[in-house]
Short mmCIF file of the N, C-alpha and C atoms (twelve columns), coordinates in Angstrom:
data_MODEL
# 
_entry.id   MODEL 
# 
loop_
_atom_site.group_PDB 
_atom_site.id 
_atom_site.type_symbol 
_atom_site.label_atom_id 
_atom_site.label_alt_id 
_atom_site.label_comp_id 
_atom_site.label_asym_id 
_atom_site.label_seq_id 
_atom_site.Cartn_x 
_atom_site.Cartn_y 
_atom_site.Cartn_z 
_atom_site.pdbx_PDB_model_num 
ATOM 1   N N  . MET A 1   0.846   -1.171 0.000  1 
ATOM 2   C CA . MET A 1   0.000   0.000  0.000  1 
ATOM 3   C C  . MET A 1   0.894   1.238  0.000  1 
ATOM 4   N N  . HIS A 2   0.643   2.128  -0.900 1 
ATOM 5   C CA . HIS A 2   1.397   3.373  -0.975 1 
ATOM 6   C C  . HIS A 2   0.717   4.444  -0.128 1 
ATOM 7   N N  . ALA A 3   1.528   5.303  0.447  1 
ATOM 8   C CA . ALA A 3   1.001   6.377  1.294  1 
ATOM 9   C C  . ALA A 3   -0.031  7.216  0.551  1 
ATOM 10  N N  . ALA A 4   0.228   7.519  -0.722 1 
ATOM 11  C CA . ALA A 4   -0.701  8.356  -1.493 1 
ATOM 12  C C  . ALA A 4   -2.070  7.693  -1.622 1 
ATOM 13  N N  . GLN A 5   -2.106  6.373  -1.810 1 
ATOM 14  C CA . GLN A 5   -3.378  5.661  -1.908 1 
ATOM 15  C C  . GLN A 5   -4.120  5.681  -0.572 1 
ATOM 16  N N  . PHE A 6   -3.383  5.480  0.498  1 
ATOM 17  C CA . PHE A 6   -3.943  5.474  1.845  1 
ATOM 18  C C  . PHE A 6   -4.559  6.842  2.169  1 
ATOM 19  N N  . ILE A 7   -3.822  7.889  1.871  1 
ATOM 20  C CA . ILE A 7   -4.303  9.255  2.126  1 
ATOM 21  C C  . ILE A 7   -5.507  9.581  1.242  1 
ATOM 22  N N  . ALA A 8   -5.442  9.208  -0.024 1 
ATOM 23  C CA . ALA A 8   -6.568  9.472  -0.931 1 
ATOM 24  C C  . ALA A 8   -7.835  8.770  -0.445 1 
ATOM 25  N N  . ALA A 9   -7.689  7.537  0.011  1 
ATOM 26  C CA . ALA A 9   -8.843  6.801  0.529  1 
ATOM 27  C C  . ALA A 9   -9.399  7.472  1.786  1 
ATOM 28  N N  . ALA A 10  -8.509  7.962  2.647  1 
ATOM 29  C CA . ALA A 10  -8.960  8.665  3.855  1 
ATOM 30  C C  . ALA A 10  -9.672  9.963  3.488  1 
ATOM 31  N N  . ARG A 11  -9.151  10.657 2.495  1 
ATOM 32  C CA . ARG A 11  -9.787  11.924 2.092  1 
ATOM 33  C C  . ARG A 11  -11.184 11.724 1.515  1 
ATOM 34  N N  . LEU A 12  -11.454 10.565 0.967  1 
ATOM 35  C CA . LEU A 12  -12.808 10.285 0.481  1 
ATOM 36  C C  . LEU A 12  -13.810 10.251 1.635  1 
ATOM 37  N N  . CYS A 13  -13.301 10.112 2.843  1 
ATOM 38  C CA . CYS A 13  -14.154 10.051 4.036  1 
ATOM 39  C C  . CYS A 13  -14.342 11.413 4.713  1 
ATOM 40  N N  . LEU A 14  -13.701 12.453 4.210  1 
ATOM 41  C CA . LEU A 14  -13.848 13.774 4.809  1 
ATOM 42  C C  . LEU A 14  -15.323 14.146 4.907  1 
ATOM 43  N N  . GLY A 15  -15.711 14.654 6.061  1 
ATOM 44  C CA . GLY A 15  -17.093 15.047 6.277  1 
ATOM 45  C C  . GLY A 15  -17.976 13.935 6.818  1 
ATOM 46  N N  . THR A 16  -17.490 12.694 6.789  1 
ATOM 47  C CA . THR A 16  -18.259 11.578 7.344  1 
ATOM 48  C C  . THR A 16  -18.487 11.829 8.826  1 
ATOM 49  N N  . ARG A 17  -19.673 11.570 9.290  1 
ATOM 50  C CA . ARG A 17  -19.965 11.847 10.696 1 
ATOM 51  C C  . ARG A 17  -19.185 10.919 11.615 1 
ATOM 52  N N  . PHE A 18  -18.888 11.417 12.814 1 
ATOM 53  C CA . PHE A 18  -18.222 10.611 13.823 1 
ATOM 54  C C  . PHE A 18  -19.235 9.656  14.435 1 
ATOM 55  N N  . ARG A 19  -18.821 8.405  14.548 1 
ATOM 56  C CA . ARG A 19  -19.660 7.396  15.200 1 
ATOM 57  C C  . ARG A 19  -18.734 6.433  15.914 1 
ATOM 58  N N  . HIS A 20  -18.904 6.300  17.226 1 
ATOM 59  C CA . HIS A 20  -18.092 5.380  18.017 1 
ATOM 60  C C  . HIS A 20  -18.172 3.986  17.418 1 
ATOM 61  N N  . GLN A 21  -17.031 3.377  17.188 1 
ATOM 62  C CA . GLN A 21  -16.869 2.062  16.575 1 
ATOM 63  C C  . GLN A 21  -17.425 1.995  15.151 1 
ATOM 64  N N  . GLY A 22  -17.604 3.146  14.515 1 
ATOM 65  C CA . GLY A 22  -18.100 3.177  13.144 1 
ATOM 66  C C  . GLY A 22  -17.069 2.644  12.165 1 
ATOM 67  N N  . ARG A 23  -17.548 1.900  11.189 1 
ATOM 68  C CA . ARG A 23  -16.679 1.307  10.181 1 
ATOM 69  C C  . ARG A 23  -17.216 1.494  8.769  1 
ATOM 70  N N  . SER A 24  -18.102 2.461  8.599  1 
ATOM 71  C CA . SER A 24  -18.728 2.672  7.300  1 
ATOM 72  C C  . SER A 24  -18.857 4.173  7.022  1 
ATOM 73  N N  . PRO A 25  -18.298 4.637  5.888  1 
ATOM 74  C CA . PRO A 25  -18.484 6.048  5.548  1 
ATOM 75  C C  . PRO A 25  -19.960 6.429  5.419  1 
ATOM 76  N N  . ALA A 26  -20.809 5.491  5.103  1 
ATOM 77  C CA . ALA A 26  -22.233 5.784  4.975  1 
ATOM 78  C C  . ALA A 26  -22.916 5.973  6.331  1 
ATOM 79  N N  . HIS A 27  -22.392 5.333  7.363  1 
ATOM 80  C CA . HIS A 27  -23.043 5.382  8.678  1 
ATOM 81  C C  . HIS A 27  -22.208 6.059  9.753  1 
ATOM 82  N N  . GLY A 28  -20.928 6.269  9.508  1 
ATOM 83  C CA . GLY A 28  -20.077 6.943  10.470 1 
ATOM 84  C C  . GLY A 28  -18.801 6.184  10.762 1 
ATOM 85  N N  . LEU A 29  -17.792 6.928  11.211 1 
ATOM 86  C CA . LEU A 29  -16.470 6.366  11.503 1 
ATOM 87  C C  . LEU A 29  -15.946 6.943  12.809 1 
ATOM 88  N N  . ASP A 30  -15.131 6.155  13.499 1 
ATOM 89  C CA . ASP A 30  -14.346 6.711  14.588 1 
ATOM 90  C C  . ASP A 30  -12.893 6.734  14.111 1 
ATOM 91  N N  . CYS A 31  -11.970 7.129  14.973 1 
ATOM 92  C CA . CYS A 31  -10.593 7.315  14.507 1 
ATOM 93  C C  . CYS A 31  -9.968  6.017  13.999 1 
ATOM 94  N N  . VAL A 32  -10.228 4.913  14.668 1 
ATOM 95  C CA . VAL A 32  -9.696  3.628  14.207 1 
ATOM 96  C C  . VAL A 32  -10.452 3.167  12.966 1 
ATOM 97  N N  . GLY A 33  -11.756 3.396  12.948 1 
ATOM 98  C CA . GLY A 33  -12.556 3.025  11.780 1 
ATOM 99  C C  . GLY A 33  -12.079 3.710  10.519 1 
ATOM 100 N N  . LEU A 34  -11.683 4.973  10.618 1 
ATOM 101 C CA . LEU A 34  -11.144 5.690  9.455  1 
ATOM 102 C C  . LEU A 34  -9.892  4.995  8.935  1 
ATOM 103 N N  . ILE A 35  -9.004  4.610  9.829  1 
ATOM 104 C CA . ILE A 35  -7.771  3.929  9.426  1 
ATOM 105 C C  . ILE A 35  -8.095  2.592  8.770  1 
ATOM 106 N N  . ILE A 36  -8.999  1.829  9.361  1 
ATOM 107 C CA . ILE A 36  -9.406  0.525  8.816  1 
ATOM 108 C C  . ILE A 36  -9.982  0.698  7.409  1 
ATOM 109 N N  . VAL A 37  -10.947 1.600  7.267  1 
ATOM 110 C CA . VAL A 37  -11.616 1.811  5.980  1 
ATOM 111 C C  . VAL A 37  -10.628 2.302  4.922  1 
ATOM 112 N N  . ALA A 38  -9.786  3.273  5.274  1 
ATOM 113 C CA . ALA A 38  -8.830  3.814  4.304  1 
ATOM 114 C C  . ALA A 38  -7.807  2.766  3.895  1 
ATOM 115 N N  . ALA A 39  -7.306  1.993  4.845  1 
ATOM 116 C CA . ALA A 39  -6.317  0.962  4.523  1 
ATOM 117 C C  . ALA A 39  -6.926  -0.105 3.615  1 
ATOM 118 N N  . ARG A 40  -8.110  -0.549 3.937  1 
ATOM 119 C CA . ARG A 40  -8.772  -1.565 3.098  1 
ATOM 120 C C  . ARG A 40  -9.071  -1.010 1.714  1 
ATOM 121 N N  . SER A 41  -9.511  0.222  1.639  1 
ATOM 122 C CA . SER A 41  -9.786  0.837  0.339  1 
ATOM 123 C C  . SER A 41  -8.527  0.966  -0.507 1 
ATOM 124 N N  . ALA A 42  -7.383  1.106  0.173  1 
ATOM 125 C CA . ALA A 42  -6.101  1.224  -0.533 1 
ATOM 126 C C  . ALA A 42  -5.480  -0.145 -0.811 1 
ATOM 127 N N  . GLY A 43  -6.200  -1.216 -0.504 1 
ATOM 128 C CA . GLY A 43  -5.743  -2.557 -0.832 1 
ATOM 129 C C  . GLY A 43  -4.977  -3.277 0.254  1 
ATOM 130 N N  . ARG A 44  -5.001  -2.770 1.464  1 
ATOM 131 C CA . ARG A 44  -4.272  -3.389 2.570  1 
ATOM 132 C C  . ARG A 44  -5.226  -4.236 3.404  1 
ATOM 133 N N  . GLU A 45  -4.844  -5.477 3.671  1 
ATOM 134 C CA . GLU A 45  -5.637  -6.318 4.555  1 
ATOM 135 C C  . GLU A 45  -5.288  -5.933 5.993  1 
ATOM 136 N N  . VAL A 46  -6.285  -5.571 6.758  1 
ATOM 137 C CA . VAL A 46  -6.062  -5.184 8.153  1 
ATOM 138 C C  . VAL A 46  -7.048  -5.912 9.054  1 
ATOM 139 N N  . HIS A 47  -6.603  -6.151 10.258 1 
ATOM 140 C CA . HIS A 47  -7.451  -6.784 11.264 1 
ATOM 141 C C  . HIS A 47  -8.172  -5.696 12.045 1 
ATOM 142 N N  . ASP A 48  -9.437  -5.917 12.267 1 
ATOM 143 C CA . ASP A 48  -10.242 -4.952 13.007 1 
ATOM 144 C C  . ASP A 48  -10.458 -5.464 14.421 1 
ATOM 145 N N  . MET A 49  -10.559 -4.540 15.339 1 
ATOM 146 C CA . MET A 49  -10.828 -4.879 16.734 1 
ATOM 147 C C  . MET A 49  -11.798 -3.838 17.276 1 
ATOM 148 N N  . ARG A 50  -12.962 -4.290 17.716 1 
ATOM 149 C CA . ARG A 50  -13.956 -3.344 18.223 1 
ATOM 150 C C  . ARG A 50  -14.173 -3.469 19.733 1 
ATOM 151 N N  . ALA A 51  -13.369 -4.239 20.384 1 
ATOM 152 C CA . ALA A 51  -13.539 -4.442 21.827 1 
ATOM 153 C C  . ALA A 51  -12.886 -3.306 22.605 1 
ATOM 154 N N  . TYR A 52  -13.453 -2.115 22.453 1 
ATOM 155 C CA . TYR A 52  -12.951 -0.965 23.202 1 
ATOM 156 C C  . TYR A 52  -14.109 -0.044 23.548 1 
ATOM 157 N N  . GLY A 53  -13.931 0.658  24.635 1 
ATOM 158 C CA . GLY A 53  -14.977 1.551  25.113 1 
ATOM 159 C C  . GLY A 53  -14.888 2.924  24.483 1 
ATOM 160 N N  . ARG A 54  -15.746 3.806  24.929 1 
ATOM 161 C CA . ARG A 54  -15.757 5.177  24.406 1 
ATOM 162 C C  . ARG A 54  -14.470 5.915  24.728 1 
ATOM 163 N N  . GLN A 55  -13.811 5.536  25.799 1 
ATOM 164 C CA . GLN A 55  -12.516 6.106  26.162 1 
ATOM 165 C C  . GLN A 55  -11.462 5.037  25.927 1 
ATOM 166 N N  . PRO A 56  -10.873 4.978  24.721 1 
ATOM 167 C CA . PRO A 56  -9.883  3.947  24.428 1 
ATOM 168 C C  . PRO A 56  -8.724  3.993  25.418 1 
ATOM 169 N N  . GLN A 57  -8.202  2.838  25.700 1 
ATOM 170 C CA . GLN A 57  -7.091  2.699  26.624 1 
ATOM 171 C C  . GLN A 57  -5.806  2.411  25.840 1 
ATOM 172 N N  . PRO A 58  -4.657  2.752  26.407 1 
ATOM 173 C CA . PRO A 58  -3.393  2.473  25.718 1 
ATOM 174 C C  . PRO A 58  -3.258  1.010  25.290 1 
ATOM 175 N N  . ALA A 59  -3.748  0.094  26.098 1 
ATOM 176 C CA . ALA A 59  -3.666  -1.329 25.751 1 
ATOM 177 C C  . ALA A 59  -4.464  -1.645 24.490 1 
ATOM 178 N N  . ASP A 60  -5.560  -0.916 24.261 1 
ATOM 179 C CA . ASP A 60  -6.353  -1.124 23.043 1 
ATOM 180 C C  . ASP A 60  -5.515  -0.827 21.813 1 
ATOM 181 N N  . PHE A 61  -4.801  0.296  21.836 1 
ATOM 182 C CA . PHE A 61  -3.958  0.666  20.704 1 
ATOM 183 C C  . PHE A 61  -2.787  -0.297 20.563 1 
ATOM 184 N N  . ALA A 62  -2.213  -0.744 21.677 1 
ATOM 185 C CA . ALA A 62  -1.090  -1.686 21.629 1 
ATOM 186 C C  . ALA A 62  -1.510  -2.986 20.944 1 
ATOM 187 N N  . ARG A 63  -2.709  -3.482 21.247 1 
ATOM 188 C CA . ARG A 63  -3.200  -4.708 20.597 1 
ATOM 189 C C  . ARG A 63  -3.410  -4.487 19.098 1 
ATOM 190 N N  . TYR A 64  -3.968  -3.346 18.738 1 
ATOM 191 C CA . TYR A 64  -4.209  -3.038 17.326 1 
ATOM 192 C C  . TYR A 64  -2.880  -2.959 16.562 1 
ATOM 193 N N  . ILE A 65  -1.902  -2.301 17.146 1 
ATOM 194 C CA . ILE A 65  -0.588  -2.139 16.514 1 
ATOM 195 C C  . ILE A 65  0.067   -3.500 16.305 1 
ATOM 196 N N  . LYS A 66  0.029   -4.341 17.322 1 
ATOM 197 C CA . LYS A 66  0.639   -5.661 17.227 1 
ATOM 198 C C  . LYS A 66  -0.096  -6.532 16.198 1 
ATOM 199 N N  . LYS A 67  -1.397  -6.533 16.259 1 
ATOM 200 C CA . LYS A 67  -2.204  -7.374 15.362 1 
ATOM 201 C C  . LYS A 67  -1.990  -7.008 13.896 1 
ATOM 202 N N  . ASN A 68  -1.757  -5.723 13.617 1 
ATOM 203 C CA . ASN A 68  -1.582  -5.271 12.240 1 
ATOM 204 C C  . ASN A 68  -0.125  -5.050 11.856 1 
ATOM 205 N N  . ALA A 69  0.791   -5.506 12.706 1 
ATOM 206 C CA . ALA A 69  2.228   -5.450 12.422 1 
ATOM 207 C C  . ALA A 69  2.686   -4.062 11.988 1 
ATOM 208 N N  . LEU A 70  2.207   -3.048 12.704 1 
ATOM 209 C CA . LEU A 70  2.666   -1.689 12.419 1 
ATOM 210 C C  . LEU A 70  4.053   -1.522 13.016 1 
ATOM 211 N N  . SER A 71  4.892   -0.771 12.334 1 
ATOM 212 C CA . SER A 71  6.242   -0.536 12.843 1 
ATOM 213 C C  . SER A 71  6.380   0.911  13.291 1 
ATOM 214 N N  . ALA A 72  7.201   1.115  14.311 1 
ATOM 215 C CA . ALA A 72  7.430   2.458  14.835 1 
ATOM 216 C C  . ALA A 72  8.148   3.302  13.791 1 
ATOM 217 N N  . ALA A 73  7.806   4.566  13.736 1 
ATOM 218 C CA . ALA A 73  8.456   5.513  12.827 1 
ATOM 219 C C  . ALA A 73  9.119   6.592  13.674 1 
ATOM 220 N N  . ASP A 74  10.170  7.167  13.133 1 
ATOM 221 C CA . ASP A 74  10.913  8.195  13.869 1 
ATOM 222 C C  . ASP A 74  10.176  9.525  13.944 1 
ATOM 223 N N  . ALA A 75  9.425   9.834  12.895 1 
ATOM 224 C CA . ALA A 75  8.773   11.143 12.821 1 
ATOM 225 C C  . ALA A 75  7.543   11.053 11.926 1 
ATOM 226 N N  . PRO A 76  6.618   12.003 12.066 1 
ATOM 227 C CA . PRO A 76  5.447   12.025 11.184 1 
ATOM 228 C C  . PRO A 76  5.857   12.189 9.724  1 
ATOM 229 N N  . SER A 77  5.190   11.450 8.860  1 
ATOM 230 C CA . SER A 77  5.367   11.592 7.417  1 
ATOM 231 C C  . SER A 77  4.047   11.192 6.768  1 
ATOM 232 N N  . PRO A 78  3.780   11.645 5.549  1 
ATOM 233 C CA . PRO A 78  2.520   11.299 4.900  1 
ATOM 234 C C  . PRO A 78  2.300   9.782  4.849  1 
ATOM 235 N N  . GLY A 79  1.135   9.375  5.313  1 
ATOM 236 C CA . GLY A 79  0.769   7.968  5.345  1 
ATOM 237 C C  . GLY A 79  1.042   7.292  6.675  1 
ATOM 238 N N  . ALA A 80  1.779   7.940  7.551  1 
ATOM 239 C CA . ALA A 80  2.038   7.382  8.891  1 
ATOM 240 C C  . ALA A 80  0.810   7.609  9.771  1 
ATOM 241 N N  . ILE A 81  0.723   6.821  10.817 1 
ATOM 242 C CA . ILE A 81  -0.380  6.907  11.771 1 
ATOM 243 C C  . ILE A 81  0.157   7.501  13.068 1 
ATOM 244 N N  . GLY A 82  -0.476  8.552  13.513 1 
ATOM 245 C CA . GLY A 82  -0.099  9.175  14.775 1 
ATOM 246 C C  . GLY A 82  -1.042  8.755  15.877 1 
ATOM 247 N N  . LEU A 83  -0.472  8.462  17.039 1 
ATOM 248 C CA . LEU A 83  -1.273  8.210  18.233 1 
ATOM 249 C C  . LEU A 83  -1.173  9.447  19.111 1 
ATOM 250 N N  . PHE A 84  -2.298  9.879  19.606 1 
ATOM 251 C CA . PHE A 84  -2.364  11.114 20.366 1 
ATOM 252 C C  . PHE A 84  -2.895  10.855 21.767 1 
ATOM 253 N N  . SER A 85  -2.264  11.512 22.722 1 
ATOM 254 C CA . SER A 85  -2.640  11.371 24.123 1 
ATOM 255 C C  . SER A 85  -3.158  12.698 24.655 1 
ATOM 256 N N  . PHE A 86  -4.326  12.630 25.279 1 
ATOM 257 C CA . PHE A 86  -4.903  13.810 25.903 1 
ATOM 258 C C  . PHE A 86  -4.817  13.688 27.421 1 
ATOM 259 N N  . GLY A 87  -4.027  12.741 27.872 1 
ATOM 260 C CA . GLY A 87  -3.892  12.473 29.298 1 
ATOM 261 C C  . GLY A 87  -2.987  11.279 29.494 1 
ATOM 262 N N  . ALA A 88  -3.559  10.199 29.988 1 
ATOM 263 C CA . ALA A 88  -2.782  8.996  30.300 1 
ATOM 264 C C  . ALA A 88  -2.745  8.032  29.121 1 
ATOM 265 N N  . GLY A 89  -1.780  8.183  28.265 1 
ATOM 266 C CA . GLY A 89  -1.592  7.253  27.157 1 
ATOM 267 C C  . GLY A 89  -2.443  7.570  25.949 1 
ATOM 268 N N  . PRO A 90  -2.164  6.894  24.822 1 
ATOM 269 C CA . PRO A 90  -2.877  7.165  23.571 1 
ATOM 270 C C  . PRO A 90  -4.376  6.926  23.691 1 
ATOM 271 N N  . GLN A 91  -5.126  7.885  23.172 1 
ATOM 272 C CA . GLN A 91  -6.581  7.792  23.178 1 
ATOM 273 C C  . GLN A 91  -7.191  8.164  21.836 1 
ATOM 274 N N  . HIS A 92  -6.348  8.482  20.859 1 
ATOM 275 C CA . HIS A 92  -6.850  8.941  19.567 1 
ATOM 276 C C  . HIS A 92  -5.797  8.626  18.500 1 
ATOM 277 N N  . ALA A 93  -6.258  8.471  17.263 1 
ATOM 278 C CA . ALA A 93  -5.346  8.172  16.163 1 
ATOM 279 C C  . ALA A 93  -5.738  8.975  14.931 1 
ATOM 280 N N  . GLY A 94  -4.742  9.284  14.114 1 
ATOM 281 C CA . GLY A 94  -4.973  10.007 12.875 1 
ATOM 282 C C  . GLY A 94  -3.934  9.618  11.838 1 
ATOM 283 N N  . ILE A 95  -4.189  10.004 10.618 1 
ATOM 284 C CA . ILE A 95  -3.304  9.701  9.491  1 
ATOM 285 C C  . ILE A 95  -2.611  10.994 9.081  1 
ATOM 286 N N  . PHE A 96  -1.285  10.960 9.025  1 
ATOM 287 C CA . PHE A 96  -0.549  12.137 8.579  1 
ATOM 288 C C  . PHE A 96  -0.659  12.277 7.069  1 
ATOM 289 N N  . THR A 97  -0.803  13.524 6.623  1 
ATOM 290 C CA . THR A 97  -0.903  13.838 5.202  1 
ATOM 291 C C  . THR A 97  0.124   14.913 4.863  1 
ATOM 292 N N  . ASP A 98  0.145   15.323 3.602  1 
ATOM 293 C CA . ASP A 98  1.023   16.411 3.195  1 
ATOM 294 C C  . ASP A 98  0.563   17.749 3.772  1 
ATOM 295 N N  . ILE A 99  -0.699  17.819 4.199  1 
ATOM 296 C CA . ILE A 99  -1.265  19.033 4.786  1 
ATOM 297 C C  . ILE A 99  -1.098  19.030 6.308  1 
ATOM 298 N N  . GLY A 100 -1.256  17.871 6.914  1 
ATOM 299 C CA . GLY A 100 -1.211  17.759 8.371  1 
ATOM 300 C C  . GLY A 100 -1.713  16.409 8.823  1 
ATOM 301 N N  . ILE A 101 -2.933  16.379 9.363  1 
ATOM 302 C CA . ILE A 101 -3.531  15.117 9.799  1 
ATOM 303 C C  . ILE A 101 -4.999  15.072 9.388  1 
ATOM 304 N N  . ILE A 102 -5.445  13.838 9.140  1 
ATOM 305 C CA . ILE A 102 -6.857  13.583 8.874  1 
ATOM 306 C C  . ILE A 102 -7.304  12.576 9.924  1 
ATOM 307 N N  . HIS A 103 -8.428  12.865 10.543 1 
ATOM 308 C CA . HIS A 103 -8.896  11.988 11.617 1 
ATOM 309 C C  . HIS A 103 -10.390 12.169 11.849 1 
ATOM 310 N N  . ALA A 104 -10.999 11.121 12.373 1 
ATOM 311 C CA . ALA A 104 -12.397 11.182 12.794 1 
ATOM 312 C C  . ALA A 104 -12.362 11.690 14.221 1 
ATOM 313 N N  . TYR A 105 -12.821 12.914 14.416 1 
ATOM 314 C CA . TYR A 105 -12.637 13.603 15.682 1 
ATOM 315 C C  . TYR A 105 -13.984 13.889 16.334 1 
ATOM 316 N N  . ALA A 106 -14.219 13.250 17.474 1 
ATOM 317 C CA . ALA A 106 -15.510 13.375 18.154 1 
ATOM 318 C C  . ALA A 106 -15.921 14.826 18.411 1 
ATOM 319 N N  . PRO A 107 -15.033 15.710 18.919 1 
ATOM 320 C CA . PRO A 107 -15.474 17.090 19.138 1 
ATOM 321 C C  . PRO A 107 -15.941 17.807 17.867 1 
ATOM 322 N N  . ALA A 108 -15.388 17.432 16.721 1 
ATOM 323 C CA . ALA A 108 -15.825 18.033 15.452 1 
ATOM 324 C C  . ALA A 108 -17.054 17.321 14.890 1 
ATOM 325 N N  . ARG A 109 -17.330 16.137 15.425 1 
ATOM 326 C CA . ARG A 109 -18.446 15.296 14.997 1 
ATOM 327 C C  . ARG A 109 -18.323 14.775 13.576 1 
ATOM 328 N N  . LYS A 110 -17.087 14.761 13.052 1 
ATOM 329 C CA . LYS A 110 -16.899 14.279 11.685 1 
ATOM 330 C C  . LYS A 110 -15.414 14.039 11.401 1 
ATOM 331 N N  . VAL A 111 -15.149 13.498 10.220 1 
ATOM 332 C CA . VAL A 111 -13.779 13.316 9.744  1 
ATOM 333 C C  . VAL A 111 -13.296 14.654 9.200  1 
ATOM 334 N N  . ILE A 112 -12.142 15.088 9.685  1 
ATOM 335 C CA . ILE A 112 -11.586 16.385 9.293  1 
ATOM 336 C C  . ILE A 112 -10.116 16.252 8.922  1 
ATOM 337 N N  . GLU A 113 -9.621  17.256 8.203  1 
ATOM 338 C CA . GLU A 113 -8.191  17.358 7.893  1 
ATOM 339 C C  . GLU A 113 -7.762  18.783 8.208  1 
ATOM 340 N N  . HIS A 114 -6.631  18.897 8.863  1 
ATOM 341 C CA . HIS A 114 -6.106  20.219 9.205  1 
ATOM 342 C C  . HIS A 114 -4.597  20.120 9.378  1 
ATOM 343 N N  . GLY A 115 -3.969  21.251 9.484  1 
ATOM 344 C CA . GLY A 115 -2.527  21.297 9.677  1 
ATOM 345 C C  . GLY A 115 -2.103  20.662 10.990 1 
ATOM 346 N N  . PHE A 116 -0.887  20.182 11.016 1 
ATOM 347 C CA . PHE A 116 -0.315  19.612 12.242 1 
ATOM 348 C C  . PHE A 116 0.316   20.764 13.017 1 
ATOM 349 N N  . ARG A 117 -0.523  21.509 13.676 1 
ATOM 350 C CA . ARG A 117 -0.110  22.716 14.386 1 
ATOM 351 C C  . ARG A 117 -0.665  22.661 15.811 1 
ATOM 352 N N  . ASP A 118 -0.244  23.631 16.627 1 
ATOM 353 C CA . ASP A 118 -0.674  23.655 18.026 1 
ATOM 354 C C  . ASP A 118 -2.181  23.506 18.120 1 
ATOM 355 N N  . PRO A 119 -2.621  22.672 19.031 1 
ATOM 356 C CA . PRO A 119 -1.880  21.969 20.076 1 
ATOM 357 C C  . PRO A 119 -1.471  20.541 19.715 1 
ATOM 358 N N  . TRP A 120 -1.729  20.103 18.483 1 
ATOM 359 C CA . TRP A 120 -1.545  18.704 18.098 1 
ATOM 360 C C  . TRP A 120 -0.138  18.154 18.311 1 
ATOM 361 N N  . PRO A 121 0.930   18.863 17.989 1 
ATOM 362 C CA . PRO A 121 2.260   18.284 18.253 1 
ATOM 363 C C  . PRO A 121 2.472   17.923 19.729 1 
ATOM 364 N N  . SER A 122 1.880   18.677 20.631 1 
ATOM 365 C CA . SER A 122 2.057   18.369 22.060 1 
ATOM 366 C C  . SER A 122 1.263   17.122 22.473 1 
ATOM 367 N N  . TYR A 123 0.256   16.728 21.700 1 
ATOM 368 C CA . TYR A 123 -0.530  15.532 21.992 1 
ATOM 369 C C  . TYR A 123 0.092   14.260 21.401 1 
ATOM 370 N N  . LEU A 124 0.980   14.406 20.443 1 
ATOM 371 C CA . LEU A 124 1.547   13.243 19.746 1 
ATOM 372 C C  . LEU A 124 2.352   12.384 20.713 1 
ATOM 373 N N  . SER A 125 2.003   11.095 20.801 1 
ATOM 374 C CA . SER A 125 2.725   10.203 21.700 1 
ATOM 375 C C  . SER A 125 3.528   9.141  20.955 1 
ATOM 376 N N  . ALA A 126 3.144   8.823  19.714 1 
ATOM 377 C CA . ALA A 126 3.882   7.817  18.940 1 
ATOM 378 C C  . ALA A 126 3.467   7.913  17.476 1 
ATOM 379 N N  . VAL A 127 4.363   7.443  16.610 1 
ATOM 380 C CA . VAL A 127 4.094   7.405  15.175 1 
ATOM 381 C C  . VAL A 127 4.392   5.991  14.692 1 
ATOM 382 N N  . PHE A 128 3.471   5.446  13.901 1 
ATOM 383 C CA . PHE A 128 3.623   4.098  13.346 1 
ATOM 384 C C  . PHE A 128 3.319   4.140  11.858 1 
ATOM 385 N N  . GLN A 129 3.729   3.083  11.180 1 
ATOM 386 C CA . GLN A 129 3.401   2.958  9.767  1 
ATOM 387 C C  . GLN A 129 3.182   1.507  9.423  1 
ATOM 388 N N  . PHE A 130 2.376   1.279  8.395  1 
ATOM 389 C CA . PHE A 130 2.195   -0.064 7.894  1 
ATOM 390 C C  . PHE A 130 3.497   -0.489 7.237  1 
ATOM 391 N N  . GLN A 131 3.874   -1.722 7.463  1 
ATOM 392 C CA . GLN A 131 5.060   -2.236 6.788  1 
ATOM 393 C C  . GLN A 131 4.722   -2.446 5.323  1 
ATOM 394 N N  . ARG A 132 5.695   -2.176 4.489  1 
ATOM 395 C CA . ARG A 132 5.474   -2.385 3.055  1 
ATOM 396 C C  . ARG A 132 5.318   -3.860 2.760  1 
ATOM 397 N N  . ALA A 133 4.340   -4.155 1.907  1 
ATOM 398 C CA . ALA A 133 4.123   -5.537 1.499  1 
ATOM 399 C C  . ALA A 133 5.289   -5.981 0.616  1 
ATOM 400 N N  . PRO A 134 5.676   -7.240 0.742  1 
ATOM 401 C CA . PRO A 134 6.804   -7.734 -0.080 1 
ATOM 402 C C  . PRO A 134 6.484   -7.752 -1.566 1 
# 
């Protein structure tokens, strides 16, 4: 899966309403659902996990990362996945783009894209990327 395909698929979801555990652009997406839908649309097989509450826990993200063999990245780059912490450990995820980040954001009630500017850099706790298929 190429970063450009992943980002293009995510951008097709812009404006989709936020829905906890949502996995359908027609019915709504949450932050993980956006990643799942965009990756699958870009041709990547990914494992889904919906066993998480409204307040995701760091262990939820750790299981998702391990199950999908994501590798740690040194810095944000287009197509990488950022984990964001608003307190104790990662609670949100987004996809880095050439503009900034695209994510299904509950306070906005929809999928949005905006620059990676304050306060977002201070929330960033880790960056991962899908390993390239052989």
